[in-house]
Amino acid sequence: HLNTCPVGIATQDPVLRKRFTGTPEHVINYFFFVAEEVRELMAKLGFRTFGEMIGQVGKLDMRRAIGHWKAQGVDLSRILHEVKPQPGVAIHNCERQEHHLEQAMDNTLIASARPALENGAPVRIEGDIRNVNRTVGTLLGHEVTKRHPEGLPDGTIELTLTGSAGQSFGAFVPRGITLRLLGDANDYVGKGLSGGRVVVRPDRGASLEAERNVIAGNVIGYGATSGELYLRGKVGERFCVRNSGATAVVEGVGDHGCEYMTGGRVLVLGPTGRNFAAGMSGGVAYVLDLAAERVNGELVELSALRPQDEPVVRELLEQHHRWTDSTVAGRLLEEWDAARERFTLVLPRDYQRVLDVRAAAEADGLDPDGSVVWERIMEASRG
């Protein structure tokens, strides 16, 4: 999607396209041969169409799979149980699932947000939420994107909900929507976040210490591409897995935080579980009082905050305090001169090389996304 395919296949850049020595006809022929081989295999099995193959468990040979030493003791008999065909009884799924979307909470939110959707007028919505309300904000976000592909101005639609949210609260929410939850949430908060803002904090009447308690479940911010997440409290495992551009602040995470992260910024104001930053190839993370032995150091380096990091961390603290009234953020801001020494920068090595190459190119007046710069990046990535 960046038009920079290094082998010249998925690009329109004439310089990069010269690297591809084949022709479109080669690709066409390849798929013809794939289709021909599939037809041959189906004929050997006695099938003419893919539809005829569905549910035909008796044609599967599991011996080589379960005979492997890694699979010894695995019993697949119930999964591969063969149902004897009976007249009028299907052996595979042939009915559409009814999701009852007409009952979704978002229908009410969409109706209330009509002025913003149609005219861009700011709206403020308040209400209650229960854990049976899943993917709250997603259908509303869909309506925003249909009418405003680039999103709405920040703060156009603000929702404040009180209670316990079901799974995927704020999933795929685009720019212009702020979802504020006073309570707690299940897994996948902010999944695929696409420019919006999601805030989760305890109810103002709660007596618990937020930083010592879990506020949301596992896999928060999974696959987020942009936007902001502020969570006053701890969350479960796999926080910000595959985050590629969102900013997230949290007060403690379980195992595998920032796993496979490729972009964005994460600020952790509490403990981390084991295997932090595993497969992290991009973005940056700032962690308070980091236990270095819990970090997977295969791709990342640990260091103190650099001069350019300090204003970033301070701004994140200010935003977190603004949106959640976090006592942790408040204390750190009051004691900033001492607190900044407690933060550790987690930075992917190759990612920093790319940043350095792009910065040097811009200083030389080159297009940072041009083919010349990508040549330099490829050289730098090879060490």
Short mmCIF file of C-alpha atoms in Angstrom, two decimals:
data_model
loop_
_atom_site.label_atom_id
_atom_site.label_comp_id
_atom_site.label_asym_id
_atom_site.label_seq_id
_atom_site.Cartn_x
_atom_site.Cartn_y
_atom_site.Cartn_z
CA HIS A 1 0.00 0.00 0.00
CA LEU A 2 3.04 2.29 0.19
CA ASN A 3 3.96 1.59 -3.45
CA THR A 4 7.46 0.50 -2.35
CA CYS A 5 7.51 -3.26 -3.09
CA PRO A 6 11.29 -3.97 -3.11
CA VAL A 7 11.06 -6.72 -5.76
CA GLY A 8 8.93 -4.64 -8.12
CA ILE A 9 5.70 -6.68 -8.10
CA ALA A 10 3.14 -4.72 -6.03
CA THR A 11 4.18 -1.23 -7.11
CA GLN A 12 3.70 1.33 -9.86
CA ASP A 13 7.08 2.98 -9.23
CA PRO A 14 8.94 2.64 -12.57
CA VAL A 15 12.32 2.34 -10.83
CA LEU A 16 11.14 -0.53 -8.61
CA ARG A 17 9.20 -2.22 -11.43
CA LYS A 18 12.45 -2.72 -13.34
CA ARG A 19 13.45 -5.28 -10.72
CA PHE A 20 10.65 -7.64 -11.73
CA THR A 21 11.95 -9.90 -14.50
CA GLY A 22 8.69 -11.76 -15.12
CA THR A 23 5.53 -10.83 -17.00
CA PRO A 24 1.82 -10.73 -16.04
CA GLU A 25 1.32 -13.85 -18.19
CA HIS A 26 3.56 -15.79 -15.81
CA VAL A 27 1.22 -15.02 -12.92
CA ILE A 28 -1.83 -15.95 -15.02
CA ASN A 29 -0.27 -19.27 -15.98
CA TYR A 30 0.58 -20.00 -12.36
CA PHE A 31 -3.05 -19.67 -11.28
CA PHE A 32 -4.23 -21.76 -14.23
CA PHE A 33 -1.93 -24.56 -13.06
CA VAL A 34 -3.14 -24.20 -9.45
CA ALA A 35 -6.75 -24.55 -10.64
CA GLU A 36 -5.86 -27.54 -12.82
CA GLU A 37 -4.16 -29.36 -9.96
CA VAL A 38 -7.13 -28.68 -7.66
CA ARG A 39 -9.46 -30.19 -10.27
CA GLU A 40 -7.24 -33.28 -10.51
CA LEU A 41 -7.25 -33.77 -6.73
CA MET A 42 -11.03 -33.31 -6.57
CA ALA A 43 -11.49 -35.87 -9.36
CA LYS A 44 -9.40 -38.42 -7.46
CA LEU A 45 -11.66 -37.89 -4.45
CA GLY A 46 -14.80 -38.18 -6.55
CA PHE A 47 -16.00 -34.56 -6.32
CA ARG A 48 -17.07 -32.16 -9.04
CA THR A 49 -17.68 -29.01 -6.94
CA PHE A 50 -16.39 -27.49 -3.74
CA GLY A 51 -19.89 -27.68 -2.32
CA GLU A 52 -19.88 -31.46 -2.61
CA MET A 53 -16.69 -31.61 -0.50
CA ILE A 54 -18.04 -29.79 2.55
CA GLY A 55 -18.59 -32.09 5.52
CA GLN A 56 -17.06 -35.17 3.88
CA VAL A 57 -14.96 -36.09 6.89
CA GLY A 58 -14.57 -39.66 5.69
CA LYS A 59 -12.20 -38.46 2.97
CA LEU A 60 -9.69 -37.09 5.46
CA ASP A 61 -6.58 -39.10 6.36
CA MET A 62 -5.37 -38.13 9.82
CA ARG A 63 -2.76 -40.86 10.32
CA ARG A 64 0.28 -38.87 9.30
CA ALA A 65 -0.83 -35.90 11.42
CA ILE A 66 -1.52 -37.73 14.67
CA GLY A 67 1.36 -40.12 14.10
CA HIS A 68 3.80 -37.23 14.42
CA TRP A 69 5.61 -37.14 17.76
CA LYS A 70 4.29 -33.65 18.55
CA ALA A 71 0.69 -34.86 18.25
CA GLN A 72 0.96 -38.14 20.09
CA GLY A 73 -2.02 -38.62 22.37
CA VAL A 74 -4.25 -36.14 20.53
CA ASP A 75 -7.76 -37.53 20.06
CA LEU A 76 -9.51 -36.03 17.03
CA SER A 77 -12.35 -38.52 16.89
CA ARG A 78 -15.03 -36.13 18.08
CA ILE A 79 -13.90 -33.32 15.81
CA LEU A 80 -13.74 -35.65 12.79
CA HIS A 81 -16.86 -37.68 13.61
CA GLU A 82 -18.57 -38.70 10.39
CA VAL A 83 -22.31 -38.10 10.25
CA LYS A 84 -24.18 -40.66 8.17
CA PRO A 85 -26.14 -38.82 5.42
CA GLN A 86 -29.90 -38.83 5.89
CA PRO A 87 -32.49 -37.57 3.42
CA GLY A 88 -33.25 -33.92 4.01
CA VAL A 89 -30.56 -33.49 6.69
CA ALA A 90 -27.58 -31.25 5.83
CA ILE A 91 -24.07 -32.21 6.93
CA HIS A 92 -22.71 -28.67 6.69
CA ASN A 93 -23.80 -25.13 7.50
CA CYS A 94 -26.36 -23.94 4.97
CA GLU A 95 -28.28 -21.27 6.93
CA ARG A 96 -27.29 -17.66 7.55
CA GLN A 97 -26.67 -16.71 11.16
CA GLU A 98 -29.02 -14.14 12.64
CA HIS A 99 -27.02 -11.55 14.59
CA HIS A 100 -30.05 -9.48 15.72
CA LEU A 101 -28.27 -6.25 14.86
CA GLU A 102 -31.56 -4.40 15.14
CA GLN A 103 -31.26 -4.90 18.92
CA ALA A 104 -27.75 -3.41 19.14
CA MET A 105 -27.23 -0.46 21.45
CA ASP A 106 -25.58 1.42 18.59
CA ASN A 107 -28.95 1.96 16.92
CA THR A 108 -29.90 4.27 19.77
CA LEU A 109 -26.52 6.00 19.62
CA ILE A 110 -26.82 6.53 15.87
CA ALA A 111 -30.24 8.14 16.30
CA SER A 112 -28.92 10.45 19.03
CA ALA A 113 -25.86 11.37 16.93
CA ARG A 114 -27.89 12.26 13.84
CA PRO A 115 -27.02 16.01 13.97
CA ALA A 116 -23.31 15.16 13.92
CA LEU A 117 -23.67 12.56 11.17
CA GLU A 118 -25.70 14.81 8.88
CA ASN A 119 -24.43 18.30 9.68
CA GLY A 120 -21.25 17.86 11.72
CA ALA A 121 -22.87 19.47 14.76
CA PRO A 122 -21.31 18.48 18.11
CA VAL A 123 -23.39 16.07 20.20
CA ARG A 124 -23.03 14.84 23.77
CA ILE A 125 -24.65 11.52 24.70
CA GLU A 126 -24.90 9.86 28.12
CA GLY A 127 -26.30 6.47 29.07
CA ASP A 128 -25.86 3.14 30.81
CA ILE A 129 -24.14 0.05 29.45
CA ARG A 130 -24.17 -3.66 30.36
CA ASN A 131 -21.83 -6.48 29.43
CA VAL A 132 -24.39 -7.82 26.94
CA ASN A 133 -23.73 -4.66 24.89
CA ARG A 134 -20.88 -5.70 22.60
CA THR A 135 -18.93 -3.74 20.00
CA VAL A 136 -20.50 -0.54 21.28
CA GLY A 137 -19.53 2.34 19.00
CA THR A 138 -18.66 0.20 15.98
CA LEU A 139 -21.91 0.64 14.03
CA LEU A 140 -21.87 4.33 14.93
CA GLY A 141 -18.33 4.54 13.59
CA HIS A 142 -19.49 2.86 10.40
CA GLU A 143 -22.11 5.57 9.91
CA VAL A 144 -19.45 8.25 10.44
CA THR A 145 -17.12 6.67 7.91
CA LYS A 146 -19.88 6.27 5.30
CA ARG A 147 -20.70 9.98 5.43
CA HIS A 148 -17.25 11.34 6.32
CA PRO A 149 -14.51 9.01 5.03
CA GLU A 150 -11.78 11.10 6.68
CA GLY A 151 -13.63 11.19 9.99
CA LEU A 152 -15.09 14.15 11.89
CA PRO A 153 -13.25 16.88 13.80
CA ASP A 154 -12.06 15.78 17.21
CA GLY A 155 -14.78 15.96 19.84
CA THR A 156 -17.72 16.06 17.45
CA ILE A 157 -19.38 13.03 19.04
CA GLU A 158 -18.75 12.41 22.73
CA LEU A 159 -20.37 9.48 24.52
CA THR A 160 -20.21 8.91 28.27
CA LEU A 161 -21.46 5.49 29.33
CA THR A 162 -21.68 4.06 32.86
CA GLY A 163 -21.50 0.36 33.71
CA SER A 164 -19.71 -2.75 32.43
CA ALA A 165 -19.06 -2.97 28.69
CA GLY A 166 -19.12 -6.22 26.74
CA GLN A 167 -16.39 -7.31 24.38
CA SER A 168 -14.86 -5.03 21.72
CA PHE A 169 -15.94 -1.73 23.27
CA GLY A 170 -14.94 1.01 20.82
CA ALA A 171 -13.75 -1.36 18.10
CA PHE A 172 -12.77 0.36 14.82
CA VAL A 173 -13.96 3.76 16.05
CA PRO A 174 -12.92 6.52 13.60
CA ARG A 175 -11.74 10.08 14.16
CA GLY A 176 -14.31 12.41 15.70
CA ILE A 177 -15.77 9.94 18.22
CA THR A 178 -14.79 9.90 21.89
CA LEU A 179 -16.11 6.95 23.90
CA ARG A 180 -15.80 7.43 27.65
CA LEU A 181 -16.65 4.49 29.92
CA LEU A 182 -17.15 4.92 33.67
CA GLY A 183 -16.90 1.37 34.93
CA ASP A 184 -15.01 -1.55 33.42
CA ALA A 185 -14.77 -3.49 30.17
CA ASN A 186 -14.17 -6.97 28.78
CA ASP A 187 -11.64 -8.01 26.12
CA TYR A 188 -10.70 -6.24 22.88
CA VAL A 189 -11.32 -2.64 23.95
CA GLY A 190 -10.31 -0.40 21.03
CA LYS A 191 -9.73 -3.31 18.64
CA GLY A 192 -8.79 -1.89 15.24
CA LEU A 193 -9.10 1.66 16.61
CA SER A 194 -9.08 3.94 13.57
CA GLY A 195 -8.61 7.50 14.79
CA GLY A 196 -11.14 7.79 17.60
CA ARG A 197 -10.58 8.10 21.32
CA VAL A 198 -11.51 5.48 23.94
CA VAL A 199 -11.34 6.23 27.66
CA VAL A 200 -11.98 3.66 30.40
CA ARG A 201 -11.88 4.66 34.06
CA PRO A 202 -13.60 3.54 37.26
CA ASP A 203 -16.91 5.07 38.21
CA ARG A 204 -16.36 8.31 40.10
CA GLY A 205 -18.08 6.80 43.10
CA ALA A 206 -15.77 3.78 43.26
CA SER A 207 -13.60 3.55 46.36
CA LEU A 208 -10.93 1.23 44.92
CA GLU A 209 -7.41 2.29 43.99
CA ALA A 210 -7.56 2.19 40.20
CA GLU A 211 -3.87 1.45 39.66
CA ARG A 212 -4.14 -1.71 41.78
CA ASN A 213 -7.19 -3.13 40.02
CA VAL A 214 -8.08 -4.48 36.58
CA ILE A 215 -10.14 -2.07 34.48
CA ALA A 216 -10.33 -4.06 31.21
CA GLY A 217 -9.59 -7.52 29.81
CA ASN A 218 -7.17 -9.02 27.32
CA VAL A 219 -5.97 -7.96 23.87
CA ILE A 220 -6.73 -4.26 24.31
CA GLY A 221 -5.93 -2.14 21.23
CA TYR A 222 -5.43 -5.17 19.00
CA GLY A 223 -4.54 -4.07 15.46
CA ALA A 224 -5.20 -0.38 16.20
CA THR A 225 -4.05 1.91 13.41
CA SER A 226 -4.57 5.39 14.90
CA GLY A 227 -6.36 7.20 17.69
CA GLU A 228 -5.98 7.29 21.47
CA LEU A 229 -6.61 4.86 24.35
CA TYR A 230 -6.54 5.91 27.99
CA LEU A 231 -7.13 3.25 30.65
CA ARG A 232 -7.02 4.10 34.33
CA GLY A 233 -6.13 0.75 35.84
CA LYS A 234 -4.52 -2.52 34.86
CA VAL A 235 -5.42 -4.70 31.88
CA GLY A 236 -4.86 -8.32 30.92
CA GLU A 237 -2.54 -10.01 28.47
CA ARG A 238 -1.47 -9.01 24.95
CA PHE A 239 -1.99 -5.29 25.32
CA CYS A 240 -1.60 -3.43 22.00
CA VAL A 241 -0.74 -6.54 19.99
CA ARG A 242 -0.16 -5.49 16.37
CA ASN A 243 -0.72 -1.84 17.19
CA SER A 244 0.47 0.05 14.13
CA GLY A 245 -0.22 3.68 14.95
CA ALA A 246 -2.40 4.34 18.00
CA THR A 247 -1.34 6.02 21.24
CA ALA A 248 -2.20 4.11 24.42
CA VAL A 249 -1.72 4.78 28.13
CA VAL A 250 -2.37 2.14 30.79
CA GLU A 251 -1.46 1.53 34.45
CA GLY A 252 -0.23 -2.07 34.21
CA VAL A 253 -0.32 -4.93 31.71
CA GLY A 254 -0.19 -8.73 31.75
CA ASP A 255 2.03 -11.00 29.65
CA HIS A 256 3.03 -10.30 26.03
CA GLY A 257 2.44 -6.53 26.08
CA CYS A 258 3.21 -4.74 22.78
CA GLU A 259 3.60 -8.09 21.02
CA TYR A 260 4.19 -7.72 17.26
CA MET A 261 3.70 -3.96 17.53
CA THR A 262 4.73 -2.12 14.36
CA GLY A 263 3.94 1.51 15.16
CA GLY A 264 2.35 3.93 17.59
CA ARG A 265 3.23 4.87 21.18
CA VAL A 266 2.52 3.06 24.44
CA LEU A 267 2.97 4.39 27.96
CA VAL A 268 2.77 1.86 30.81
CA LEU A 269 2.46 3.37 34.29
CA GLY A 270 2.70 0.12 36.19
CA PRO A 271 4.09 -3.42 36.11
CA THR A 272 4.35 -5.54 32.98
CA GLY A 273 4.04 -9.29 32.64
CA ARG A 274 6.63 -11.49 31.00
CA ASN A 275 7.63 -11.43 27.31
CA PHE A 276 7.06 -7.71 26.89
CA ALA A 277 7.85 -6.39 23.37
CA ALA A 278 8.10 -9.85 21.76
CA GLY A 279 8.26 -9.39 18.01
CA MET A 280 7.99 -5.61 18.39
CA SER A 281 9.38 -4.21 15.14
CA GLY A 282 8.11 -0.62 15.26
CA GLY A 283 6.71 2.11 17.46
CA VAL A 284 7.96 3.01 20.92
CA ALA A 285 7.02 2.08 24.47
CA TYR A 286 7.75 3.96 27.69
CA VAL A 287 7.50 1.93 30.90
CA LEU A 288 7.62 3.14 34.50
CA ASP A 289 9.97 1.16 36.78
CA LEU A 290 10.48 -1.51 34.14
CA ALA A 291 11.66 -4.98 35.22
CA ALA A 292 14.14 -5.61 32.41
CA GLU A 293 14.04 -9.40 32.85
CA ARG A 294 10.42 -9.41 31.68
CA VAL A 295 11.31 -7.92 28.30
CA ASN A 296 11.89 -10.04 25.21
CA GLY A 297 15.07 -8.41 23.94
CA GLU A 298 15.26 -10.12 20.56
CA LEU A 299 14.27 -7.01 18.58
CA VAL A 300 14.41 -4.13 21.07
CA GLU A 301 16.87 -2.05 23.05
CA LEU A 302 16.26 -0.59 26.51
CA SER A 303 17.54 2.84 27.49
CA ALA A 304 16.80 5.89 29.57
CA LEU A 305 14.59 8.57 28.06
CA ARG A 306 16.33 10.65 25.41
CA PRO A 307 15.86 14.44 25.40
CA GLN A 308 13.27 14.14 22.61
CA ASP A 309 11.30 11.55 24.62
CA GLU A 310 10.77 13.60 27.76
CA PRO A 311 8.21 16.06 26.33
CA VAL A 312 6.38 13.15 24.68
CA VAL A 313 6.03 11.23 27.95
CA ARG A 314 5.02 14.36 29.83
CA GLU A 315 2.33 15.16 27.28
CA LEU A 316 1.00 11.60 27.49
CA LEU A 317 0.82 11.91 31.27
CA GLU A 318 -1.06 15.20 30.95
CA GLN A 319 -3.55 13.72 28.51
CA HIS A 320 -4.04 10.63 30.66
CA HIS A 321 -4.66 12.80 33.71
CA ARG A 322 -7.04 15.01 31.76
CA TRP A 323 -9.20 12.15 30.49
CA THR A 324 -9.11 9.80 33.49
CA ASP A 325 -8.20 11.91 36.59
CA SER A 326 -5.43 9.37 37.16
CA THR A 327 -3.76 9.79 40.54
CA VAL A 328 -0.66 8.01 39.20
CA ALA A 329 -0.28 10.48 36.35
CA GLY A 330 -0.96 13.37 38.72
CA ARG A 331 1.81 12.32 41.13
CA LEU A 332 4.31 11.78 38.32
CA LEU A 333 3.61 15.22 36.89
CA GLU A 334 4.04 16.85 40.31
CA GLU A 335 7.37 15.07 40.78
CA TRP A 336 8.49 15.20 37.14
CA ASP A 337 12.16 16.04 37.76
CA ALA A 338 12.59 12.83 39.73
CA ALA A 339 9.93 10.77 37.94
CA ARG A 340 11.47 11.05 34.46
CA GLU A 341 14.47 9.03 35.65
CA ARG A 342 12.13 6.10 36.41
CA PHE A 343 11.01 5.62 32.80
CA THR A 344 12.63 3.21 30.35
CA LEU A 345 12.46 3.59 26.59
CA VAL A 346 11.73 0.35 24.70
CA LEU A 347 12.77 0.88 21.08
CA PRO A 348 13.12 -1.64 18.21
CA ARG A 349 16.66 -1.57 16.83
CA ASP A 350 15.78 -1.80 13.12
CA TYR A 351 12.97 0.71 13.55
CA GLN A 352 15.44 3.27 14.86
CA ARG A 353 17.72 2.63 11.87
CA VAL A 354 14.81 3.41 9.54
CA LEU A 355 13.99 6.59 11.45
CA ASP A 356 17.61 7.68 11.21
CA VAL A 357 17.74 7.06 7.45
CA ARG A 358 14.49 8.98 6.88
CA ALA A 359 15.67 11.89 9.00
CA ALA A 360 18.94 12.08 7.08
CA ALA A 361 17.07 11.94 3.76
CA GLU A 362 14.77 14.79 4.74
CA ALA A 363 17.82 16.81 5.80
CA ASP A 364 19.23 16.19 2.31
CA GLY A 365 15.98 17.35 0.71
CA LEU A 366 14.92 13.88 -0.49
CA ASP A 367 11.42 12.42 -0.51
CA PRO A 368 11.35 10.17 2.62
CA ASP A 369 8.98 7.76 0.81
CA GLY A 370 10.87 7.73 -2.48
CA SER A 371 12.73 4.80 -4.01
CA VAL A 372 16.18 6.25 -3.22
CA VAL A 373 15.39 6.43 0.47
CA TRP A 374 13.96 2.92 0.44
CA GLU A 375 17.22 1.69 -1.07
CA ARG A 376 19.04 3.22 1.89
CA ILE A 377 16.56 1.70 4.32
CA MET A 378 17.08 -1.77 2.86
CA GLU A 379 20.84 -1.35 3.19
CA ALA A 380 20.49 -0.18 6.80
CA SER A 381 18.22 -3.11 7.67
CA ARG A 382 20.92 -5.50 6.48
CA GLY A 383 23.24 -3.95 9.06
#
